[in-house]
């Protein structure tokens, strides 16, 4: 589970549909366009990302770092504790 503060960053990237790079706790890196938040089939909170024209759900609890791929007034990267 992530904190409310961390969740706010996820909502920002989805609201503006920013290009993002997500580094998972496993070390896997996923790049795409942030679309929305939703629950997966196991009822875990996820971020929906457009990766090469395919929607992918990434579990929020598995994210280590979230980076925004363009200049913006909100933030450039956030590490999830």
PDB file of C-alpha atoms in Angstrom:
ATOM      1  CA  UNK A   1       0.000   0.000   0.000  1.00  0.00           C
ATOM      2  CA  UNK A   2       1.242   3.499  -0.790  1.00  0.00           C
ATOM      3  CA  UNK A   3       0.714   6.682   1.189  1.00  0.00           C
ATOM      4  CA  UNK A   4      -1.879   9.304   0.315  1.00  0.00           C
ATOM      5  CA  UNK A   5       0.941  11.696  -0.545  1.00  0.00           C
ATOM      6  CA  UNK A   6       2.408   9.208  -3.034  1.00  0.00           C
ATOM      7  CA  UNK A   7      -1.038   8.523  -4.476  1.00  0.00           C
ATOM      8  CA  UNK A   8      -1.398  12.251  -5.216  1.00  0.00           C
ATOM      9  CA  UNK A   9       1.590  12.031  -7.578  1.00  0.00           C
ATOM     10  CA  UNK A  10      -0.006   9.098  -9.376  1.00  0.00           C
ATOM     11  CA  UNK A  11      -3.206  11.106  -9.806  1.00  0.00           C
ATOM     12  CA  UNK A  12      -1.264  14.097 -11.194  1.00  0.00           C
ATOM     13  CA  UNK A  13       0.436  12.047 -13.924  1.00  0.00           C
ATOM     14  CA  UNK A  14      -2.896  10.473 -14.870  1.00  0.00           C
ATOM     15  CA  UNK A  15      -4.788  13.774 -14.897  1.00  0.00           C
ATOM     16  CA  UNK A  16      -2.282  15.334 -17.311  1.00  0.00           C
ATOM     17  CA  UNK A  17      -1.544  12.073 -19.173  1.00  0.00           C
ATOM     18  CA  UNK A  18       2.158  12.594 -18.768  1.00  0.00           C
ATOM     19  CA  UNK A  19       4.710  10.308 -20.382  1.00  0.00           C
ATOM     20  CA  UNK A  20       6.234   8.415 -17.475  1.00  0.00           C
ATOM     21  CA  UNK A  21       8.937   5.937 -16.600  1.00  0.00           C
ATOM     22  CA  UNK A  22       8.150   3.553 -13.762  1.00  0.00           C
ATOM     23  CA  UNK A  23      10.865   1.552 -12.051  1.00  0.00           C
ATOM     24  CA  UNK A  24       9.437  -1.413 -10.191  1.00  0.00           C
ATOM     25  CA  UNK A  25      10.867  -2.789  -6.959  1.00  0.00           C
ATOM     26  CA  UNK A  26      12.027  -5.763  -9.044  1.00  0.00           C
ATOM     27  CA  UNK A  27      14.159  -3.427 -11.179  1.00  0.00           C
ATOM     28  CA  UNK A  28      11.944  -3.692 -14.265  1.00  0.00           C
ATOM     29  CA  UNK A  29      11.444  -0.377 -16.071  1.00  0.00           C
ATOM     30  CA  UNK A  30       8.176   0.432 -17.857  1.00  0.00           C
ATOM     31  CA  UNK A  31       7.681   3.522 -20.030  1.00  0.00           C
ATOM     32  CA  UNK A  32       4.390   4.819 -21.367  1.00  0.00           C
ATOM     33  CA  UNK A  33       1.603   7.355 -20.981  1.00  0.00           C
ATOM     34  CA  UNK A  34      -0.247   7.535 -17.659  1.00  0.00           C
ATOM     35  CA  UNK A  35      -3.981   7.061 -18.196  1.00  0.00           C
ATOM     36  CA  UNK A  36      -5.892   6.372 -14.992  1.00  0.00           C
ATOM     37  CA  UNK A  37      -6.007   4.485 -11.724  1.00  0.00           C
ATOM     38  CA  UNK A  38      -8.042   1.321 -11.311  1.00  0.00           C
ATOM     39  CA  UNK A  39      -8.197  -1.966  -9.470  1.00  0.00           C
ATOM     40  CA  UNK A  40      -6.964  -5.163 -11.107  1.00  0.00           C
ATOM     41  CA  UNK A  41      -8.716  -8.544 -10.888  1.00  0.00           C
ATOM     42  CA  UNK A  42      -7.113  -9.178  -7.474  1.00  0.00           C
ATOM     43  CA  UNK A  43      -8.551  -5.835  -6.228  1.00  0.00           C
ATOM     44  CA  UNK A  44      -5.095  -4.239  -5.960  1.00  0.00           C
ATOM     45  CA  UNK A  45      -4.714  -0.538  -6.737  1.00  0.00           C
ATOM     46  CA  UNK A  46      -2.984   0.025 -10.072  1.00  0.00           C
ATOM     47  CA  UNK A  47      -1.992   2.712 -12.510  1.00  0.00           C
ATOM     48  CA  UNK A  48      -3.151   2.124 -16.075  1.00  0.00           C
ATOM     49  CA  UNK A  49      -0.397   2.952 -18.552  1.00  0.00           C
ATOM     50  CA  UNK A  50      -0.488   3.043 -22.357  1.00  0.00           C
ATOM     51  CA  UNK A  51       2.613   1.097 -23.385  1.00  0.00           C
ATOM     52  CA  UNK A  52       3.015   0.912 -27.180  1.00  0.00           C
ATOM     53  CA  UNK A  53      -0.757   1.293 -27.764  1.00  0.00           C
ATOM     54  CA  UNK A  54      -1.599  -1.413 -25.224  1.00  0.00           C
ATOM     55  CA  UNK A  55      -3.097  -0.660 -21.800  1.00  0.00           C
ATOM     56  CA  UNK A  56      -1.132  -2.178 -18.929  1.00  0.00           C
ATOM     57  CA  UNK A  57      -2.012  -2.237 -15.228  1.00  0.00           C
ATOM     58  CA  UNK A  58       0.890  -1.752 -12.826  1.00  0.00           C
ATOM     59  CA  UNK A  59       0.310  -2.457  -9.144  1.00  0.00           C
ATOM     60  CA  UNK A  60       1.046   0.687  -7.127  1.00  0.00           C
ATOM     61  CA  UNK A  61       2.583  -1.304  -4.271  1.00  0.00           C
ATOM     62  CA  UNK A  62       5.236  -2.617  -6.662  1.00  0.00           C
ATOM     63  CA  UNK A  63       6.514   0.806  -7.769  1.00  0.00           C
ATOM     64  CA  UNK A  64       9.915   1.973  -6.517  1.00  0.00           C
ATOM     65  CA  UNK A  65      10.199   5.187  -8.576  1.00  0.00           C
ATOM     66  CA  UNK A  66       7.984   7.276 -10.837  1.00  0.00           C
ATOM     67  CA  UNK A  67       9.563   9.748 -13.263  1.00  0.00           C
ATOM     68  CA  UNK A  68       7.849  12.243 -15.564  1.00  0.00           C
ATOM     69  CA  UNK A  69       9.278  12.422 -19.077  1.00  0.00           C
ATOM     70  CA  UNK A  70       8.555  16.100 -19.746  1.00  0.00           C
ATOM     71  CA  UNK A  71       9.070  19.405 -17.964  1.00  0.00           C
ATOM     72  CA  UNK A  72       6.091  20.262 -15.790  1.00  0.00           C
ATOM     73  CA  UNK A  73       5.270  22.477 -12.784  1.00  0.00           C
ATOM     74  CA  UNK A  74       4.449  19.548 -10.476  1.00  0.00           C
ATOM     75  CA  UNK A  75       7.419  17.193 -10.100  1.00  0.00           C
ATOM     76  CA  UNK A  76      10.042  15.274 -12.073  1.00  0.00           C
ATOM     77  CA  UNK A  77      10.443  12.120  -9.995  1.00  0.00           C
ATOM     78  CA  UNK A  78       9.250  10.566  -6.776  1.00  0.00           C
ATOM     79  CA  UNK A  79      10.643   7.577  -4.904  1.00  0.00           C
ATOM     80  CA  UNK A  80       8.087   5.332  -3.254  1.00  0.00           C
ATOM     81  CA  UNK A  81       9.092   4.156   0.223  1.00  0.00           C
TER      82      UNK A  81
END
